[in-house]
Coordinates of C-alpha atoms and ligand atoms in Angstrom, one line a residue:
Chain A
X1 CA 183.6 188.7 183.8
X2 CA 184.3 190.5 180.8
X3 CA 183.7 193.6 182.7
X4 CA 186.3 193.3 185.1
X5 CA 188.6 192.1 181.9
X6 CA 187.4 195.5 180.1
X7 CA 188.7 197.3 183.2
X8 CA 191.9 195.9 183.8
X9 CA 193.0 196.4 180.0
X10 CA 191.6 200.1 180.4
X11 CA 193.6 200.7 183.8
X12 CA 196.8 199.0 181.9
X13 CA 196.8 201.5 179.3
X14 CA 196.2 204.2 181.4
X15 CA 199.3 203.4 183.5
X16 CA 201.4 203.1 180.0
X17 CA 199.9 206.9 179.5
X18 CA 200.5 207.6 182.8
X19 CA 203.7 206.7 184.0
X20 CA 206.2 209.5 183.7
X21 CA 208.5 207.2 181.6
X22 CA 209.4 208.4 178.6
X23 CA 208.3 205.5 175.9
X24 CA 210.7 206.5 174.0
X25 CA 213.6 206.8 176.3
X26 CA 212.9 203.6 177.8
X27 CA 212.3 201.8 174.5
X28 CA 216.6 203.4 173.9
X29 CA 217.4 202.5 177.6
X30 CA 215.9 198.7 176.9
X31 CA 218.2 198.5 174.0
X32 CA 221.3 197.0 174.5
X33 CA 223.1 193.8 174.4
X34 CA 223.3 191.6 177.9
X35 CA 220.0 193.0 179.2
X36 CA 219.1 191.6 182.4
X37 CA 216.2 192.7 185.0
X38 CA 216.1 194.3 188.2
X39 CA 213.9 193.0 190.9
X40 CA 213.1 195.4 193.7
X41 CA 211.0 194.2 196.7
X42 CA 208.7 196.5 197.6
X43 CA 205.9 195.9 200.1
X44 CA 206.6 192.2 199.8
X45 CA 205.7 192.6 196.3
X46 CA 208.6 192.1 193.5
X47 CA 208.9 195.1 191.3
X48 CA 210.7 195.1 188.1
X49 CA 212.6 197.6 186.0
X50 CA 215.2 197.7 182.6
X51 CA 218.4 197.5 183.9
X52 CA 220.0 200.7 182.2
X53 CA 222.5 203.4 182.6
X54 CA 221.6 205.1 185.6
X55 CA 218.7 205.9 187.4
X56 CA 215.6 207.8 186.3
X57 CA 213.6 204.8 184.8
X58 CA 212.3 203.2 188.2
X59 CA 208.8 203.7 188.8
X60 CA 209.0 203.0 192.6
X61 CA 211.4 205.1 193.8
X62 CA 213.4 201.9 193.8
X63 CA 215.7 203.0 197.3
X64 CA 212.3 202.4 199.0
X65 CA 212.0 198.7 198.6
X66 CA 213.6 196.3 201.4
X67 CA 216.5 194.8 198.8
X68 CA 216.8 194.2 195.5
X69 CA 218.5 191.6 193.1
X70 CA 219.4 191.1 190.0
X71 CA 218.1 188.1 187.1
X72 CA 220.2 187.3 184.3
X73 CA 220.0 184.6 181.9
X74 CA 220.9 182.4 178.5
X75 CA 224.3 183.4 178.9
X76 CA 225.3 180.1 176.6
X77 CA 229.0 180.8 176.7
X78 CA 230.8 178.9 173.8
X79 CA 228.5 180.0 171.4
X80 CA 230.1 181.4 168.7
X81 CA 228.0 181.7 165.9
X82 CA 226.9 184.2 163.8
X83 CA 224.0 185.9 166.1
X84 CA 226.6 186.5 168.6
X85 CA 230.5 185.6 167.8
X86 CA 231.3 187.0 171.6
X87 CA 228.9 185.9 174.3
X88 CA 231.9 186.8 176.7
X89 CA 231.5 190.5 175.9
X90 CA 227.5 190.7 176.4
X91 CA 227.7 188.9 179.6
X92 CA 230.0 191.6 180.9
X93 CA 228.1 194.0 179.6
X94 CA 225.5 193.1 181.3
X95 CA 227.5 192.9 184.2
X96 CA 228.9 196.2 184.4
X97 CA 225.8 197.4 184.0
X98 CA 224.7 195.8 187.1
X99 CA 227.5 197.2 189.0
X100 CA 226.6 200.5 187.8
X101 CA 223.1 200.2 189.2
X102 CA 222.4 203.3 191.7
X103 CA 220.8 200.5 194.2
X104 CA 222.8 197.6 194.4
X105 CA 221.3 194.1 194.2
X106 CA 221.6 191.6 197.2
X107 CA 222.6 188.9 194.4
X108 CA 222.3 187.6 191.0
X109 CA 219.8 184.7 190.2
X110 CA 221.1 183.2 187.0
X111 CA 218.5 180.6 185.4
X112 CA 220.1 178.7 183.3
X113 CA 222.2 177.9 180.0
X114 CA 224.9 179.5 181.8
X115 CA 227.4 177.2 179.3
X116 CA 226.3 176.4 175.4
X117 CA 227.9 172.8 175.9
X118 CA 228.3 172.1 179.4
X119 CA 232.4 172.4 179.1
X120 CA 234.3 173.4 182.1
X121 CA 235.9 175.8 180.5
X122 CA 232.9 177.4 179.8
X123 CA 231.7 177.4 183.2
X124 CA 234.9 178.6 184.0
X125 CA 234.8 181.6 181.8
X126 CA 231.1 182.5 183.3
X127 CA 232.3 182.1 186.8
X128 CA 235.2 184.3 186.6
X129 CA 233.1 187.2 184.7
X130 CA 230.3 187.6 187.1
X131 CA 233.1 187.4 190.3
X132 CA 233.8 191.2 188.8
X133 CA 230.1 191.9 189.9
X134 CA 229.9 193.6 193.1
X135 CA 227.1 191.3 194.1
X136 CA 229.1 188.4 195.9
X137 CA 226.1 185.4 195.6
X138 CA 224.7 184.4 192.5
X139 CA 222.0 181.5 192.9
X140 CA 222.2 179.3 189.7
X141 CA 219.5 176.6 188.6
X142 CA 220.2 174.8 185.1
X143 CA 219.5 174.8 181.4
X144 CA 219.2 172.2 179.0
X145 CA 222.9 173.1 177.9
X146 CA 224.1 173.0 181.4
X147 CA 223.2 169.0 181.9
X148 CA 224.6 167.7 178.2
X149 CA 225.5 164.3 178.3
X150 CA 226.2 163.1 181.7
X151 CA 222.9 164.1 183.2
X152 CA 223.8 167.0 184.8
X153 CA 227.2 165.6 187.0
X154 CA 229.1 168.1 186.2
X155 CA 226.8 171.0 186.6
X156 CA 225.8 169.9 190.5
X157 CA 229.4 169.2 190.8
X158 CA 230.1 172.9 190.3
X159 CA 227.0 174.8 191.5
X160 CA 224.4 172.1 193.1
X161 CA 226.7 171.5 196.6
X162 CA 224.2 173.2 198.7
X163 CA 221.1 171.8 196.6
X164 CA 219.0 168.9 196.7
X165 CA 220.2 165.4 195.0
X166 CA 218.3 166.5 191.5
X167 CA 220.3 170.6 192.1
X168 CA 216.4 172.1 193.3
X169 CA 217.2 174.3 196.7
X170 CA 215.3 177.1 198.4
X171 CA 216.5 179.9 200.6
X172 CA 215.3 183.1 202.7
X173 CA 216.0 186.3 201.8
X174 CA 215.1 189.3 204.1
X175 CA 211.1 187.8 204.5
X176 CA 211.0 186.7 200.9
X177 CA 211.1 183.3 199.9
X178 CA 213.5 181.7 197.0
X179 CA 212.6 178.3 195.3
X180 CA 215.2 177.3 192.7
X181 CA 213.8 174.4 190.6
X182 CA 215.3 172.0 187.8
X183 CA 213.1 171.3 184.9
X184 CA 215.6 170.3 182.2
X185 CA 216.3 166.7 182.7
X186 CA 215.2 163.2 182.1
X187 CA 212.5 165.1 179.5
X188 CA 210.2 162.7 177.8
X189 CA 210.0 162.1 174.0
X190 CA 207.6 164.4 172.4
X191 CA 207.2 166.4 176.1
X192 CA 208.3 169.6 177.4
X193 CA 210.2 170.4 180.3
X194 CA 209.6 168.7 183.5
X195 CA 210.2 168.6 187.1
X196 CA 209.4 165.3 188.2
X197 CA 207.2 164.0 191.1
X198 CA 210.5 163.5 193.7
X199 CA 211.0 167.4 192.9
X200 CA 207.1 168.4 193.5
X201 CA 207.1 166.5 196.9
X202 CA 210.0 168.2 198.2
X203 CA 208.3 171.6 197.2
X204 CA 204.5 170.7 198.5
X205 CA 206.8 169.7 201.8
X206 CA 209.1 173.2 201.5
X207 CA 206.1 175.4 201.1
X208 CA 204.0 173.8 203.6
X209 CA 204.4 176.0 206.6
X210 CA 205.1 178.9 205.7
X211 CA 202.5 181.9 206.4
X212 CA 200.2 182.9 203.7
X213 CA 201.5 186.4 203.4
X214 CA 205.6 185.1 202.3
X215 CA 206.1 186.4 199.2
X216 CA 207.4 183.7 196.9
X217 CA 210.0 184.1 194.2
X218 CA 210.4 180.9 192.0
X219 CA 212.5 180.3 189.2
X220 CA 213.4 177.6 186.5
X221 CA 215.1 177.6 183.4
X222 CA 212.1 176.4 181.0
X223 CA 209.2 178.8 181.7
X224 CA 206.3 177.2 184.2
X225 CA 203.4 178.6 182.3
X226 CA 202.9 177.7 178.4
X227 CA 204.3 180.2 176.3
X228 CA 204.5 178.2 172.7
X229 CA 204.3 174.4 173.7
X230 CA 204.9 173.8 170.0
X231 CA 208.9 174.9 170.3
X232 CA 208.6 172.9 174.0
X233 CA 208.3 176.4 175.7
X234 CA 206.3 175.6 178.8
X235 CA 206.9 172.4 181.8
X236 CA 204.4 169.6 181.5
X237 CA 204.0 169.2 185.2
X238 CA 204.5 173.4 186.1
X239 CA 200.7 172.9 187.4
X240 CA 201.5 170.9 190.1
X241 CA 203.9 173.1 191.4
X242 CA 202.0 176.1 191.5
X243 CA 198.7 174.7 193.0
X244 CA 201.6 173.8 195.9
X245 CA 201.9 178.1 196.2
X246 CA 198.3 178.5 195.8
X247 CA 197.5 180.0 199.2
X248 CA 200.0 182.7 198.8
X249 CA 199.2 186.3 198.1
X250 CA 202.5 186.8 196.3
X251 CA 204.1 184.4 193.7
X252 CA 206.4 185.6 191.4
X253 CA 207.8 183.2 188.7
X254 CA 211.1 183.9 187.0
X255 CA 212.4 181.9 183.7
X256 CA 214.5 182.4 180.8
X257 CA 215.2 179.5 178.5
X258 CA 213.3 181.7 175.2
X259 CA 215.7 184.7 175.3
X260 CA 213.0 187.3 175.3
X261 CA 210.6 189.1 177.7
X262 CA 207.0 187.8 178.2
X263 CA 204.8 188.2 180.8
X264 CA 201.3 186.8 182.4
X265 CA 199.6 187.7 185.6
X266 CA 197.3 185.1 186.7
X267 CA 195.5 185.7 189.9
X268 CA 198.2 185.8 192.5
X269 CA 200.7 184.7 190.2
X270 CA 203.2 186.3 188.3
X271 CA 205.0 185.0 185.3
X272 CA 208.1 186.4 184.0
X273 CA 210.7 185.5 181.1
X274 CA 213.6 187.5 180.8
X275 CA 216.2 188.1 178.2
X276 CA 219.4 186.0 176.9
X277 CA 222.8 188.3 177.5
X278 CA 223.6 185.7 174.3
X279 CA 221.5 186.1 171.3
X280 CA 217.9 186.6 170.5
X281 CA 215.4 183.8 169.4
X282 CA 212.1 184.5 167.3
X283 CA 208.9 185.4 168.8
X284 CA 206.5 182.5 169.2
X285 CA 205.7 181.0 165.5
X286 CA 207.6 183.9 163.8
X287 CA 210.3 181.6 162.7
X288 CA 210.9 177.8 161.2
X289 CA 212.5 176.8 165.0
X290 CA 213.0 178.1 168.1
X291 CA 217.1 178.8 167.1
X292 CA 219.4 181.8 167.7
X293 CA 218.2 184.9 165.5
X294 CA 220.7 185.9 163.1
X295 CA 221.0 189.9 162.4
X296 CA 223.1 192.3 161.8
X297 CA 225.8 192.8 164.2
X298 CA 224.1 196.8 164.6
X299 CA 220.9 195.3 165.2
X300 CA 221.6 192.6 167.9
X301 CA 221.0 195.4 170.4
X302 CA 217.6 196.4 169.1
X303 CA 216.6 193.1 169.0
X304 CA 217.5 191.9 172.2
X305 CA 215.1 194.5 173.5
X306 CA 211.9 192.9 172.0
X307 CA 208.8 192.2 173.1
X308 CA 208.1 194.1 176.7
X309 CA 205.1 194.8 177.7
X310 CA 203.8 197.4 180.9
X311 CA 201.5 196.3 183.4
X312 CA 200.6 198.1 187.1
X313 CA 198.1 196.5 189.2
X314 CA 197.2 196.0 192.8
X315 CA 197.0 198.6 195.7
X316 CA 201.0 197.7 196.2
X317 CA 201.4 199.5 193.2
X318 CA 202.9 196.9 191.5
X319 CA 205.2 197.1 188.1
X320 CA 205.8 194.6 186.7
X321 CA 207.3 196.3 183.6
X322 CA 207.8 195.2 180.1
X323 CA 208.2 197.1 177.3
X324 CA 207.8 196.0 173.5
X325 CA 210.3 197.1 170.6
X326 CA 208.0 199.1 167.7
Chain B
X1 CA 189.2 184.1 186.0
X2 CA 191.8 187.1 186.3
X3 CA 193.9 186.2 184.0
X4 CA 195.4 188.0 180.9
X5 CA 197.7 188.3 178.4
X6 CA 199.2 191.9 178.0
X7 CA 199.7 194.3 175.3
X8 CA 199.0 193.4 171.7
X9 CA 201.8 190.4 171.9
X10 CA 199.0 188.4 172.9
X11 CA 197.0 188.4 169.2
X12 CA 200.4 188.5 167.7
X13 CA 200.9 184.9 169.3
X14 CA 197.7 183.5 169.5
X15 CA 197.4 183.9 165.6
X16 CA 201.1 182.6 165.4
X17 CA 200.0 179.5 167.3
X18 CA 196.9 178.8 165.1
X19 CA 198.9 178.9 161.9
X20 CA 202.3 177.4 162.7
X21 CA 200.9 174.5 164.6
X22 CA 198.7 173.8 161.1
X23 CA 201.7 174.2 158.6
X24 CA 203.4 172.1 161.0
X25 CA 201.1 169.2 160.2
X26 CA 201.0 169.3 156.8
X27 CA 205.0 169.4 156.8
X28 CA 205.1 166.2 158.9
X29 CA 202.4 164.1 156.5
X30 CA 204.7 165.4 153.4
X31 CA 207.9 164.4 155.1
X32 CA 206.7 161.0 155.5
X33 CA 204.6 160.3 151.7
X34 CA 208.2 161.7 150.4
X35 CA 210.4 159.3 152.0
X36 CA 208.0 156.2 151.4
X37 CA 208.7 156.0 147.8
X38 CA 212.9 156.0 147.4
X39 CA 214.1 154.2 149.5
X40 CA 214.7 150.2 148.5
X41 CA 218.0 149.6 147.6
X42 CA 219.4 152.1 150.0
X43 CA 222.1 150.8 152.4
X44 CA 222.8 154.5 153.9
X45 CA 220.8 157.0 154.5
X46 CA 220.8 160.5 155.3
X47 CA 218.5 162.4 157.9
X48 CA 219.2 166.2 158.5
X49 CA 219.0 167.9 161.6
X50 CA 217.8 171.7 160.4
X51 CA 215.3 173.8 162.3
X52 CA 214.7 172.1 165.2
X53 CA 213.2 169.0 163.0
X54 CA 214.3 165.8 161.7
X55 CA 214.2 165.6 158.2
X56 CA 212.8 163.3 156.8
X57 CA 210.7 162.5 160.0
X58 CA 210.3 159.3 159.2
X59 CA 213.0 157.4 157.3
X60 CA 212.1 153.8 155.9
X61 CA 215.1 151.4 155.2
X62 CA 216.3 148.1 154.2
X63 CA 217.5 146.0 157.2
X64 CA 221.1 146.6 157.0
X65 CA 221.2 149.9 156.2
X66 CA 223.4 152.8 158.1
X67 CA 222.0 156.3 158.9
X68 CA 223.7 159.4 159.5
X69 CA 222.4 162.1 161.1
X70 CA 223.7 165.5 160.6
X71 CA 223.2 168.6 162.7
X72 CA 223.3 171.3 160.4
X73 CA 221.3 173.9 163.1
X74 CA 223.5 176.5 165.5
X75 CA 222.1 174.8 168.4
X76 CA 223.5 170.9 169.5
X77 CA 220.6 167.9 169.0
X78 CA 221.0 164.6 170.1
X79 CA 219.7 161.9 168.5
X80 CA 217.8 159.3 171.1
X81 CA 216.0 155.8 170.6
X82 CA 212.8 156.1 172.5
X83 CA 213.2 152.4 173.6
X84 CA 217.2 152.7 174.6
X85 CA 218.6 151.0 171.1
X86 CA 221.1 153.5 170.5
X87 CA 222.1 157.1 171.6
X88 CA 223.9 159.9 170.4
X89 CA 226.2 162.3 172.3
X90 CA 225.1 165.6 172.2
X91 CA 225.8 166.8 168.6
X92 CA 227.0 170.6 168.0
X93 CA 227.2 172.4 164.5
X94 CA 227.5 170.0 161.7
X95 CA 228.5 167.1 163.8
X96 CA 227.1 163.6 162.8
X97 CA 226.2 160.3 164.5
X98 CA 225.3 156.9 162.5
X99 CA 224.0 153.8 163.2
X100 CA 223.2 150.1 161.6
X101 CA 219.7 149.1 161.6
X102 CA 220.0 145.4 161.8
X103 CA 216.7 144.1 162.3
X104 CA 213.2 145.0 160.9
X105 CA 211.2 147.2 163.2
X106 CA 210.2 150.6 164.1
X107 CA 212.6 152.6 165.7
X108 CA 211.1 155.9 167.3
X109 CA 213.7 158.5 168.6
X110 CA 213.9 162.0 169.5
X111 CA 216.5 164.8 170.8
X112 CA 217.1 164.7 174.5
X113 CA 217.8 168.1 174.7
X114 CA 214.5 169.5 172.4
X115 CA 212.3 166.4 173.0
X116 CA 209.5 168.1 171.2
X117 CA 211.9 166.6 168.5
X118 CA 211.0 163.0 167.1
X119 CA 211.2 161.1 164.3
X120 CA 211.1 157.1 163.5
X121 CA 213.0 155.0 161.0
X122 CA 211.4 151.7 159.6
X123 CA 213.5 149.3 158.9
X124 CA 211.9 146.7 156.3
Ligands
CU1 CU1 217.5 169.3 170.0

């Protein structure tokens, strides 16, 4: 066993040798405010890449895949504290710099804390600056800040009219397979975040006959895999629902929720955080809490590029790319 | 098992997790030996929401006595009975919330939005 280990950390570092990116380049590409992540199907098998000025930093050849699209994430609009006094201005950033992509996304998934405080206006505002991206559907599923006080109402009022009761939905995308779930409500004293056994039925039943070889896309707010439970980073009951994908060969898992890039790969499976267009938080255990990193207004860009990491596996050619700020 | 962590992150957290979840502990024994000893003619009380925590994490009072909770983190808390006796709205940047303890008990509570948040008063 450790073998095999051995070999997939040597064949990981010899793609980060190996991969005609310029480290350095893409580190500089990597940094700005609003990042966000492309996702480019190719082969079935999701692909991602920095989102940055032009082409020249996709390692597939990007035009090759089927279709792409486009997450984004922690937008938190109202937030007007010191990490980021204008959450307005990174989220269109970030989304001119998805309408300046080379190959245009399909659509926008957004997961969650698109508000800081669940206001209409701030729904409002978010609404009206990703209607100037040239990708017409954006799929939304909540965060904790979307559902404040009235248990979500207003949120599925908005954005849940095609969704389930609890706002979870699926939908079909050229062959691939979208699962949006909810895992930020009715959480449990002392718990993390949770979906809830009316919400893993309906996805056991959603999954259930479909063919093996549908690649699977979910995403949630709260990551499904346990990055720091300690700062409630992971979903108590994110086990069920992926023994319900199992028999897949492709399971890509999308989250935001800790404003920064991480990444596992566990046997079929996937797991991907991406980036706040906000403000930073603190690696895992690097800070007293969780909350918004405060840092010079010069070095919010730097920082919102943090912690990437590189990995290519799999005869697909997969790359699923992260990259880490020095 | 082909699973893995990637890059040097991984160490970077692991030992992160080791350390913070013990300096965590020793925080939450302190908070409560600290609040033990001053509180007996008290009839308010303070707890400050900072860093994700409640502090003091546990707060012991005279029956009758009113806390306030302050949130004094850039992030909104709530403050939530575990057993429904009172509730908060969602608190933003140094908004408060108070409430009368009657009656002896324990009353555990936590933030709806962070529930890895709890603390308890005792009310003597
Ligand atoms: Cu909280």
């Amino acid at each position: 066993m450790s073998d095999i280990r051995q070999d997939v950390i040597r064949q990981k570092v010899q793609d980060l040798n190996d991969d005609g990116v310029d480290r350095r380049g893409f580190l500089k590409c990597m940094a700005w405010a609003g990042a966000g992540l492309v996702w480019t199907m190719s082969g079935g098998v999701p692909v991602s890449r920095a989102i940055a000025t032009g082409g020249g930093h996709a390692r597939d050849g990007s035009g090759g895949g089927d279709f792409s699209f486009v997450q984004i994430s922690d937008s938190h609009m109202g937030f007007n504290k010191p990490a980021n006094p204008d959450v307005a201005a990174t989220l269109q950033v970030a989304v001119d710099k998805i309408n300046g992509l080379p190959n245009q996304p399909d659509f926008l998934l957004h997961t969650g804390d698109i508000s800081h405080l669940s206001r209409a206006e701030q729904f409002d505002t978010v609404d009206q600056i990703l209607k100037g991206a040239k990708a017409k559907d954006v799929f939304f599923v909540p965060g904790e800040h979307d559902v404040l006080d009235d248990n979500g109402k207003s949120y599925l009022e908005r954005y849940g009219k095609d969704a389930r009761r609890g706002g979870w939905y699926s939908f079909d995308h050229k062959g691939v397979h979208f699962i949006g779930l909810v895992n930020v409500v009715d959480l449990k004293a002392g718990g993390l975040g949770s979906l809830g056994g009316e919400q893993l039925k309906w996805m056991e039943k959603d999954v259930k006959h479909r063919k093996h070889s549908t690649p699977i896309v979910i995403f949630a707010h709260i990551p499904l895999w346990s990055v720091y439970p300690e700062w409630g980073w992971g979903t108590e009951d994110s086990a069920q629902a992926l023994a319900c994908v199992k028999k897949f060969g492709s399971v890509t898992v999308l989250n935001g929720h800790i404003h920064q890039i991480m990444q596992k790969v566990e046997g079929n499976v996937t797991f991907h955080t991406a980036m706040s267009t906000a403000f930073p938080q603190p690696q895992p255990g690097k800070s007293d809490s969780p909350g918004p990193m405060k840092v010079p207004a010069e070095q919010l860009r730097s920082l919102l590029g943090i912690t990437q990491v590189n990995t290519i596996r799999g005869k697909h050619a997969l790359a699923v790319v992260d990259s880490t700020l020095g | 098992m082909r699973s893995w962590w990637v890059g040097s992150l991984a160490a970077a957290v692991m030992i992160a997790m080791l350390f913070f979840a013990g300096s965590m502990r020793v925080r939450a024994e302190n908070d409560g030996v600290n609040n033990h000893n001053d509180q007996a003619a008290a009839t308010a009380a303070d707890v400050r929401i900072d860093n994700f925590s409640f502090a003091p994490q546990t707060l012991t009072v005279a029956a009758g006595t009113t806390i306030t909770w302050t949130n004094r983190d850039d992030i909104p808390h709530s403050v939530v009975s575990t057993d429904g006796v009172f509730k908060s709205k969602v608190r933003d940047t140094d908004e408060k919330f108070s409430y009368t303890f009657a009656k002896a008990g324990v009353y555990p509570y936590y933030c709806s939005i962070h529930p890895k948040m709890t603390g308890k008063v005792v009310v003597q």
